[in-house]
XYZ file of C-alpha atoms in Angstrom:
514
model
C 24.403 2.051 -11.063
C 23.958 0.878 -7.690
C 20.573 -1.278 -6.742
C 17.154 0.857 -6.091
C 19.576 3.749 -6.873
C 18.037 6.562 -8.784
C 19.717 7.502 -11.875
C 20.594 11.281 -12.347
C 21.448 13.368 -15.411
C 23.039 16.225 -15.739
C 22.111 19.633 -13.361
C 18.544 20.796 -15.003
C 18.151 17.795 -17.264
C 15.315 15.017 -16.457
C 16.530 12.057 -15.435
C 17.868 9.371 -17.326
C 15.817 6.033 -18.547
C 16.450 3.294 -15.880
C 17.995 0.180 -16.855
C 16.131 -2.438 -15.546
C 17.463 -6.063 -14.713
C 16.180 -8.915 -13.236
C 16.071 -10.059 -9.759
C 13.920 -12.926 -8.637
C 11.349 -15.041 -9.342
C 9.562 -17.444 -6.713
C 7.384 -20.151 -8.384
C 8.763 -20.248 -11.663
C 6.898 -22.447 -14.402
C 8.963 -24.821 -15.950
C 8.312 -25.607 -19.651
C 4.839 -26.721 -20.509
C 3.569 -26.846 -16.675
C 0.211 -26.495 -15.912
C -0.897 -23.481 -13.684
C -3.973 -24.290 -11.064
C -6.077 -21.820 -10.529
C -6.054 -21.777 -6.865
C -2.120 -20.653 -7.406
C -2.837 -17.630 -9.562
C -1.302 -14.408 -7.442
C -4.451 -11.852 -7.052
C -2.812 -9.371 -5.138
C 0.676 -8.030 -4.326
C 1.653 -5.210 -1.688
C 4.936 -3.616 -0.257
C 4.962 -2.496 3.727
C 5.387 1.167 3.828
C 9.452 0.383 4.841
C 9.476 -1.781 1.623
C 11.312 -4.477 3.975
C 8.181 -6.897 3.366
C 6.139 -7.741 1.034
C 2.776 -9.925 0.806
C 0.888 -11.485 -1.947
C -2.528 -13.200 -2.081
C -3.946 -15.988 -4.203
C -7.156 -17.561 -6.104
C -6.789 -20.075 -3.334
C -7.323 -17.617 -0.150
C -3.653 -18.032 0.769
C -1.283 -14.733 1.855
C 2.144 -15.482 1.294
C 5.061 -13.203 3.219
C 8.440 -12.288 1.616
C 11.238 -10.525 3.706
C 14.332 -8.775 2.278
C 17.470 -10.481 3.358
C 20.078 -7.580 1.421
C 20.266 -5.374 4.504
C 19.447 -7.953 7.304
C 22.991 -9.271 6.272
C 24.470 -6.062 6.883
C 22.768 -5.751 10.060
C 19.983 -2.890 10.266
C 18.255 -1.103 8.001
C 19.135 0.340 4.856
C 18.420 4.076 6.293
C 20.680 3.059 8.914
C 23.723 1.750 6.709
C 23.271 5.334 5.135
C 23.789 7.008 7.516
C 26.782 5.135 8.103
C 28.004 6.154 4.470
C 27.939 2.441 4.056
C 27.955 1.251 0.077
C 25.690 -0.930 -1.048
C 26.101 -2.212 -4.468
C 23.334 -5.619 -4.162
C 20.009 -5.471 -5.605
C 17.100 -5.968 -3.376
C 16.807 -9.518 -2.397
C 13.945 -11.324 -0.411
C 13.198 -14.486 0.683
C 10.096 -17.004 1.661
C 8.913 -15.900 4.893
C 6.199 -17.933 5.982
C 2.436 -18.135 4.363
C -1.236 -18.748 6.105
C -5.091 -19.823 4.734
C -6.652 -16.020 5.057
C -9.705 -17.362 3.218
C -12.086 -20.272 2.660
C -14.242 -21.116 0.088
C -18.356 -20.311 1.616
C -21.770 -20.263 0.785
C -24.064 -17.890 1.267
C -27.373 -20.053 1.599
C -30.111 -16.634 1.626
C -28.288 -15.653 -1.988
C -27.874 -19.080 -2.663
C -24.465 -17.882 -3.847
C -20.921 -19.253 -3.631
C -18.052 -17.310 -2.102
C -14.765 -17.811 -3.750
C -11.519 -17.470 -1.555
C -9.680 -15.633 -3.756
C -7.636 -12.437 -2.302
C -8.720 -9.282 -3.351
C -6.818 -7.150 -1.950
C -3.883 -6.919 0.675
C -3.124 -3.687 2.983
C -0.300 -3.481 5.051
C -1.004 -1.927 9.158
C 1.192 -0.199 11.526
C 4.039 -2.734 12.983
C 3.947 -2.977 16.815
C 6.165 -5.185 19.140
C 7.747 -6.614 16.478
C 4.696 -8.280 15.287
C 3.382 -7.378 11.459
C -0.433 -6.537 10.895
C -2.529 -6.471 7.756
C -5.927 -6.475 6.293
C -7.020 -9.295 3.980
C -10.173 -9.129 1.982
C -12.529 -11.633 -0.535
C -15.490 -10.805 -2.228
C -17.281 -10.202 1.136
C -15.377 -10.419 4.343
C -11.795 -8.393 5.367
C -9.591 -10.046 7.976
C -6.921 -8.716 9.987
C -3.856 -10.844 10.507
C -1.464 -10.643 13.434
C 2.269 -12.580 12.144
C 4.668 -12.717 14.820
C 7.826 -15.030 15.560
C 6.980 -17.155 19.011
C 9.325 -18.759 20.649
C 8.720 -22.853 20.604
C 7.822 -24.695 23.643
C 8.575 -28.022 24.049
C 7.846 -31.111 26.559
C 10.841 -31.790 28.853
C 12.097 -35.239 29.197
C 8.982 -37.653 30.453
C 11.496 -40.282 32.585
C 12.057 -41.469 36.145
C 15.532 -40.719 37.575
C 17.841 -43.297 36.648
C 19.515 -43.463 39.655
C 16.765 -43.850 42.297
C 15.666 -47.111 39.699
C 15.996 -51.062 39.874
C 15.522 -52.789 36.885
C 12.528 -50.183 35.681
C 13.565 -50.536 32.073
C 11.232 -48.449 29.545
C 8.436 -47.422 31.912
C 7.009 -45.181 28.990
C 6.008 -48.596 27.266
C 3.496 -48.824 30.485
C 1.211 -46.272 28.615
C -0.156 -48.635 25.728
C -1.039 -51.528 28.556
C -4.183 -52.567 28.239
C -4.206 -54.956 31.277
C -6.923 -53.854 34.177
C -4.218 -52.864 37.241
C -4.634 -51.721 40.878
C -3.122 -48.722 41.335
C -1.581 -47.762 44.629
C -0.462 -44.061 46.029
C 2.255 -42.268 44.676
C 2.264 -43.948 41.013
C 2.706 -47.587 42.769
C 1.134 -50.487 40.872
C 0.018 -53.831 41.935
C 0.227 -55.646 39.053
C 1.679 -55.325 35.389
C 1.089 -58.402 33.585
C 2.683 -57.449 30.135
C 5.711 -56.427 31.802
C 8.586 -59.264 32.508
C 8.371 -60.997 35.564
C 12.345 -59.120 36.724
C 10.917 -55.936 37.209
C 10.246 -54.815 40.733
C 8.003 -51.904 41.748
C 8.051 -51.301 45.816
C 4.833 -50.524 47.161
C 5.624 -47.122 48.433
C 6.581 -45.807 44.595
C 9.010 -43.814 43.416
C 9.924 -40.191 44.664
C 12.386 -39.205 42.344
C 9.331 -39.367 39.390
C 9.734 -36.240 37.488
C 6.737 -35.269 35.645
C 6.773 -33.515 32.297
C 7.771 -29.601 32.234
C 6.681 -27.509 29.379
C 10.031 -25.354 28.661
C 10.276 -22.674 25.919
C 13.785 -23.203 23.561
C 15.458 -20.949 21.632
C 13.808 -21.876 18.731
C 10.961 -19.633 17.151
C 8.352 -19.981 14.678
C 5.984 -17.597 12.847
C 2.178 -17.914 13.822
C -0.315 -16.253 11.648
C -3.186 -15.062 14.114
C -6.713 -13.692 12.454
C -7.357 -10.955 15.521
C -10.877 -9.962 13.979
C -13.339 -10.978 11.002
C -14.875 -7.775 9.600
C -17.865 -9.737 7.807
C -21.678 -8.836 6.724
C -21.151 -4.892 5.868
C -21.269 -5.291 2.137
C -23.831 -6.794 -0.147
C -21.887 -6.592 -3.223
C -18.326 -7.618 -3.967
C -15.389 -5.979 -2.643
C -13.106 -4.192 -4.507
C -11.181 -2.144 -2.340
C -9.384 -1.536 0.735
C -7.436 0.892 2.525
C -6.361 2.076 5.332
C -6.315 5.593 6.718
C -3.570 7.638 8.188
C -4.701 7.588 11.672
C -3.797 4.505 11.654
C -7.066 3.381 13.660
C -9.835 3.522 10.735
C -9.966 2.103 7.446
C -12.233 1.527 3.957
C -13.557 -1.393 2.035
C -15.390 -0.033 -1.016
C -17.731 -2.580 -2.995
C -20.025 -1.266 -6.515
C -22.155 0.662 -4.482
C -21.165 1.573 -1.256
C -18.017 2.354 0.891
C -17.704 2.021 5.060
C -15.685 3.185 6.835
C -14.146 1.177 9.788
C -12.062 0.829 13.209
C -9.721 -1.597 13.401
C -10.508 -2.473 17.054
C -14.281 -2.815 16.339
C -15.413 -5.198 13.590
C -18.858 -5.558 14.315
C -20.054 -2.015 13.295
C -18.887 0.092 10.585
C -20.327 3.321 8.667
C -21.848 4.057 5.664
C -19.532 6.691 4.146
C -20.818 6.879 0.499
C -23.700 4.974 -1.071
C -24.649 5.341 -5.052
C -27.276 2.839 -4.889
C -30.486 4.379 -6.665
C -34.039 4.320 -5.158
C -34.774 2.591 -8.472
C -31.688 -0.407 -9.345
C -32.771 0.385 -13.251
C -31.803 4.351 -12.853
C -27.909 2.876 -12.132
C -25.496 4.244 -14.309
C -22.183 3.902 -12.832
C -20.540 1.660 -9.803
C -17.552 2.218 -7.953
C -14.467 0.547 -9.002
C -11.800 1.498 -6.332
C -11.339 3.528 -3.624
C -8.101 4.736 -1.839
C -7.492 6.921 1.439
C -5.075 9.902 0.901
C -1.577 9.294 1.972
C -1.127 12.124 4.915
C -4.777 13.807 5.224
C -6.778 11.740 7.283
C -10.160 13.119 6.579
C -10.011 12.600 2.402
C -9.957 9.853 0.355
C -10.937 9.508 -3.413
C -13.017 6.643 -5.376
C -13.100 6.038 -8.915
C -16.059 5.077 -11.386
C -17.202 3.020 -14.282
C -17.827 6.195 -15.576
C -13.942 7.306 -15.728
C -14.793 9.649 -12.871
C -12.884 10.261 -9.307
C -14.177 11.693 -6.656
C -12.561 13.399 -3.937
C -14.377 14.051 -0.484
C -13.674 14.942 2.310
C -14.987 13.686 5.881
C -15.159 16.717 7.845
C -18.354 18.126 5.482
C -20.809 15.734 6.047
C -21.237 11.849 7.767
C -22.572 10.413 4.107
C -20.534 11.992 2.061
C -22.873 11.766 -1.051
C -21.366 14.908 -2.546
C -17.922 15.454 -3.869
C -15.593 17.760 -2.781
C -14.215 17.347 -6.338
C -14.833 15.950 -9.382
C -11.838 14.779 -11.841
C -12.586 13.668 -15.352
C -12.245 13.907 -18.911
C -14.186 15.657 -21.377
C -15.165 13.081 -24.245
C -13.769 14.435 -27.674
C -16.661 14.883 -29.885
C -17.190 12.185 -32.236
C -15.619 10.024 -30.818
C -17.650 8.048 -29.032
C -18.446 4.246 -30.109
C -20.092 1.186 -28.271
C -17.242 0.712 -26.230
C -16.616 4.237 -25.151
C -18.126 3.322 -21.412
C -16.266 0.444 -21.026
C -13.190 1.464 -21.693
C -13.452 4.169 -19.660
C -13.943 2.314 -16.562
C -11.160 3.131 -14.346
C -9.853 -0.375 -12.642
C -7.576 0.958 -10.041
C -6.195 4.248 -8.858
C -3.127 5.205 -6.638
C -2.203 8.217 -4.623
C 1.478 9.661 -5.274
C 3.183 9.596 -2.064
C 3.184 13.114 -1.040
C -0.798 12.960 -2.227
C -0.504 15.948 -4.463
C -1.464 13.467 -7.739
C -3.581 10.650 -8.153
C -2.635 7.559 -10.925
C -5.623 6.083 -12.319
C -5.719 3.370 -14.718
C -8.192 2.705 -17.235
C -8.578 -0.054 -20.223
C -6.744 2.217 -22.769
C -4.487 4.574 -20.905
C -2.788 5.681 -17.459
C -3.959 9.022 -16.230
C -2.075 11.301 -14.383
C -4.137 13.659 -12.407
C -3.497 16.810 -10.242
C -5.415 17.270 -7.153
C -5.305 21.352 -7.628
C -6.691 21.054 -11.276
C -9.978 19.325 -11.946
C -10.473 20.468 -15.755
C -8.196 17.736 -16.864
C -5.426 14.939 -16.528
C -1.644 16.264 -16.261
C -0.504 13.561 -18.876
C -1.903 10.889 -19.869
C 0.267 7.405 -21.171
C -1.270 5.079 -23.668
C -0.593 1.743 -22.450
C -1.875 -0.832 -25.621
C -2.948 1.846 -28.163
C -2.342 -1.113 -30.588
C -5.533 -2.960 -29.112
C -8.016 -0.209 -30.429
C -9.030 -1.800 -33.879
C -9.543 -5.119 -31.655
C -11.899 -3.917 -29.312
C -14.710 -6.428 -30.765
C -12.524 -9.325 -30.556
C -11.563 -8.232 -26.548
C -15.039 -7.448 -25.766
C -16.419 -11.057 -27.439
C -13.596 -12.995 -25.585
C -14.504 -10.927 -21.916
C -10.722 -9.583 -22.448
C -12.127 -5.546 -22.885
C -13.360 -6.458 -18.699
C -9.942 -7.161 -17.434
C -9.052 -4.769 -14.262
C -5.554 -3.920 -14.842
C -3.590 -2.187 -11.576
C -1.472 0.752 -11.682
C 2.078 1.961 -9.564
C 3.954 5.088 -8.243
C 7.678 5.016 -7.636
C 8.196 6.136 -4.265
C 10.018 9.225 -5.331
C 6.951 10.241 -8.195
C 9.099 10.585 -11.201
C 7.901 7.062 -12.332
C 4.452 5.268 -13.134
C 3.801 1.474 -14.254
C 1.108 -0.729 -15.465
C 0.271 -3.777 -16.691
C -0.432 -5.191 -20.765
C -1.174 -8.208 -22.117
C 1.688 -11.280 -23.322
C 3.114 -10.593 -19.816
C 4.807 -7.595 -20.762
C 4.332 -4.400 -17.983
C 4.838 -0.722 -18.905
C 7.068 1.917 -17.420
C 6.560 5.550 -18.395
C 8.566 8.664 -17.069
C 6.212 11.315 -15.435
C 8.938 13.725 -14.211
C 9.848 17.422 -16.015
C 10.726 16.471 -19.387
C 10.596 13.299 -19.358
C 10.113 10.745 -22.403
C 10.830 7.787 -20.766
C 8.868 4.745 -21.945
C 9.761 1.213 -21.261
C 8.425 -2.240 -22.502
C 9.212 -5.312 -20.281
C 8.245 -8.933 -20.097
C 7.433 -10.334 -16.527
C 10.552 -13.026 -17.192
C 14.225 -13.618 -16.549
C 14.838 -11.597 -19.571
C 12.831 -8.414 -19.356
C 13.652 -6.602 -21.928
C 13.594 -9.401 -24.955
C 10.715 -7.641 -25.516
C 12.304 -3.977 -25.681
C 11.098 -1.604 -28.435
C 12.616 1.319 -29.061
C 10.026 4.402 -29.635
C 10.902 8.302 -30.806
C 11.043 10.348 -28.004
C 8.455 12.818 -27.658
C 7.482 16.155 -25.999
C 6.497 15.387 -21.971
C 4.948 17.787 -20.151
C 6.342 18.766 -16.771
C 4.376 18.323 -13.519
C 5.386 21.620 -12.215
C 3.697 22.956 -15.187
C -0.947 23.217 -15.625
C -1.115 24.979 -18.480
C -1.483 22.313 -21.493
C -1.637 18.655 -21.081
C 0.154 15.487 -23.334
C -0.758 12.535 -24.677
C 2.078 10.056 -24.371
C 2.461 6.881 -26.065
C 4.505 3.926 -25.867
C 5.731 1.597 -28.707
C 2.442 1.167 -30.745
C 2.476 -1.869 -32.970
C -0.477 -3.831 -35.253
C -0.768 -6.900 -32.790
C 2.704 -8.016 -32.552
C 5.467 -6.966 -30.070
C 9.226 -6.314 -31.492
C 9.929 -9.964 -32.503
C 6.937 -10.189 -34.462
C 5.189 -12.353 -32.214
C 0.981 -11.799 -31.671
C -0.351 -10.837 -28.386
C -1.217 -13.425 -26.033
C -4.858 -12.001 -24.901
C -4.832 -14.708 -21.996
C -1.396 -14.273 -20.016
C -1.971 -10.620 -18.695
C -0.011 -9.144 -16.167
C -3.076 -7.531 -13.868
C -1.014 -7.229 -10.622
C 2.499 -5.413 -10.019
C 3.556 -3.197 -6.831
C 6.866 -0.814 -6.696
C 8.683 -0.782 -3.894
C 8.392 2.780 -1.573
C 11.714 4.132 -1.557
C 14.128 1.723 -4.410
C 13.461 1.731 -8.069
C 12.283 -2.077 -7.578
C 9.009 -3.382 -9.142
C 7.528 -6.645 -8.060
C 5.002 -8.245 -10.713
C 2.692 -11.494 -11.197
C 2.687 -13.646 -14.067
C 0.134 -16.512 -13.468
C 1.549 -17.685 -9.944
C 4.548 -16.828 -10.399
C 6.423 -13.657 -8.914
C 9.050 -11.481 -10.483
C 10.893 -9.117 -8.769
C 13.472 -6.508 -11.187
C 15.485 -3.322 -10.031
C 16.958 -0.641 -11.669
């Protein structure tokens, strides 16, 4: 199995579970370290070629990864394909460089504090070699220009040596402190700190060369913030995204969601709005919102409510009314106090082709077709084990916790995030049953439980719908270890085209590949 390769079973079967392995990590813990909280990783995102990748912090810091696997090759990994070149390494990056997106503010009308922490991350369009992306806080996005300059440097600062008698180190003249008369062409009268052998004639020196600014072969990466998209939202942001045009974008907060141009940051429009005449008549906010892949005129946003949305531009400029609604009827009976809440979806993703939307909720991942509103294609339970422990989760804030969700690039793959560290990966392709359990560490799958495999239903298909589940367990994972409610693994990103998951645990970053 070569890296990022996909595995393939036999004609008309589904494909085989992958075998995941690990990678890299940057910012490993060692034993008993303490994590600050300004180093906690709050966001992670792949550039559509999967050749970089970006993560954001607590402490308003982007960091930049590159892959170094096919730069040693020379050219892209397309590229070597075409060649019929093999390539049997994993995906490997590397540290590319890292910038402050954010500071800490104050907002002296609300009285409130601003944290710097990183929301979210969206990669632009590359141009000129330069790379482009959006970086957003609670309240202001920022758009980030990184490009590799070339570093300029002071030629030498000296008088020819051989129009000189006796000069010695005239750049020691520059920290006298003696009052001088100073004559034309850099002539002096007087130096009374210098020794007594050192002639200047009257008429100066001709040969002076002054100091040239030359550019060297050297470069470095400067991190630029081109424009500050700031005062459009009075609530905290949640989401970005950016559109297919390639001009416009989205930043979505609890109530509202503009829309924006990248060249103009001090005016955007008010696409959707939710707020009620009346703040008590609220019953839902909106949790994330994500433009559609290809079709530049639809996007879809997700509610508290376990609702999405789809709309579509082109009907009206505040699009207050759906083109569709997606969501699940409520089994009767079921319902308990923390029916709402755990129906909140936290994040949803768009497939890459667009024709199915991934939403993630505090239970489950949701698998939804955007030709059949009546219900989810499949749905994956992702800690079905948690259920009796709702009251604890809900007492210790836990039940709140905004897990993110993933597409493989090719669709036949979904993955999500748990609690103890450990991430999810669940087969979505016809017939699939594959579920696997892995721990954001060197050793991903210590954790590995093996489950029955059990019936999947196949995308191609809308006439019933599954319930899948993974390895369900009282508490405690395969070694008989309890949960640990406060590492959680609430951030993970797969890579576009290579069966290659990145993932944060705490600040650090693991990277596996299959």
């Amino acid at each position: 199995m070569n890296g990022g390769d996909e595995v393939v079973a036999a004609p008309g079967g589904p494909p085989l579970a992958l075998d995941w392995k690990f990678s890299q990590v940057f910012g490993e813990r060692t034993a008993g370290e303490e994590v600050q909280e300004v180093d906690i990783i709050s966001a992670i995102e792949f550039d559509k070629t999967g050749d970089h990748l970006a993560t954001g912090d607590r402490g308003g810091r982007v960091v930049l990864f590159e892959r170094t696997d096919t730069k040693e090759h020379g050219g892209s990994r397309r590229d070597l394909e075409r060649m019929d070149y093999s390539i049997n390494r994993h995906p490997e990056f590397r540290y590319k460089t890292e910038f402050q997106s954010h500071e800490p503010e104050f907002d002296y009308l609300k009285s409130l504090e601003i944290e710097e922490k990183i929301n979210k991350i969206r990669w632009c369009q590359t141009a000129n070699g330069a790379l482009f992306l959006l970086s957003t806080n609670d309240k202001t996005i920022k758009f980030w220009k990184v490009q590799e300059k070339k570093v300029k440097k002071i030629s030498e600062m000296n008088v020819d040596p051989s129009k000189t008698v006796g000069i010695g180190n005239v750049a020691s003249s520059s920290n006298l402190s003696s009052p001088k008369t100073h004559l034309a062409n850099g002539g002096c009268s007087s130096f009374s700190s210098l020794s007594n052998d050192i002639s200047f004639p009257p008429e100066g020196y001709p040969s002076l060369r002054l100091p040239q600014v030359v550019t060297s072969h050297e470069t470095s990466l400067v991190a630029r913030c081109r424009r500050v998209y700031a005062h459009a939202h009075d609530y905290h942001i949640n989401s970005i995204s950016n559109n297919s045009d390639g001009e416009t974008f989205i930043s979505a907060d609890d109530l509202r969601i503009n829309l924006w141009n990248l060249e103009i940051s001090n005016q955007s429009f008010n696409i959707v709005d939710v707020k009620p005449a009346n703040m008590e008549d609220l019953t839902e906010v909106i949790t994330s919102a994500e433009f559609h892949p290809t079709h530049c005129n639809t996007l879809a946003y997700s509610s508290s409510r376990g609702s999405i949305r789809l709309i579509d531009l082109r009907q009206s400029a505040l699009c207050d009314s759906h083109a569709k609604l997606f969501e699940e009827q409520e089994a009767p009976g079921a319902r308990s106090f923390f029916t709402e809440i755990i129906a909140s979806i936290s994040d949803i993703k768009f497939a890459k082709d667009g024709r199915y939307i991934l939403s993630r909720d505090y239970m489950t991942l949701k698998l939804w077709d955007i030709n059949m509103d009546s219900g989810p294609v499949t749905t994956f339970q992702v800690h079905e084990y948690l259920r009796p422990k709702l009251c604890d989760l809900y007492e210790n804030d836990s039940i709140f916790d905004k897990f993110e969700c993933c597409l493989s690039g090719d669709g036949l793959r979904v993955a999500t995030g748990s609690y103890s560290n450990l991430f999810r990966v669940f087969g979505c392709g016809t017939g699939s049953t594959e579920t696997t359990t892995l721990e954001a560490s060197k050793n991903p799958m210590r954790r590995q439980v093996q489950t029955p495999s059990r019936p999947s239903r196949s995308l191609s298909s809308s006439i019933t719908r599954v319930v899948r589940r993974g390895a369900e367990s009282p508490g405690v994972d395969a070694n008989g270890n309890c949960f640990d409610f406060t590492t959680k693994l609430l951030h993970l990103a797969w890579h576009p085209t290579e069966n290659s998951i990145a993932c944060a645990a705490a600040n650090s970053l693991y990277m596996y590949y299959a």
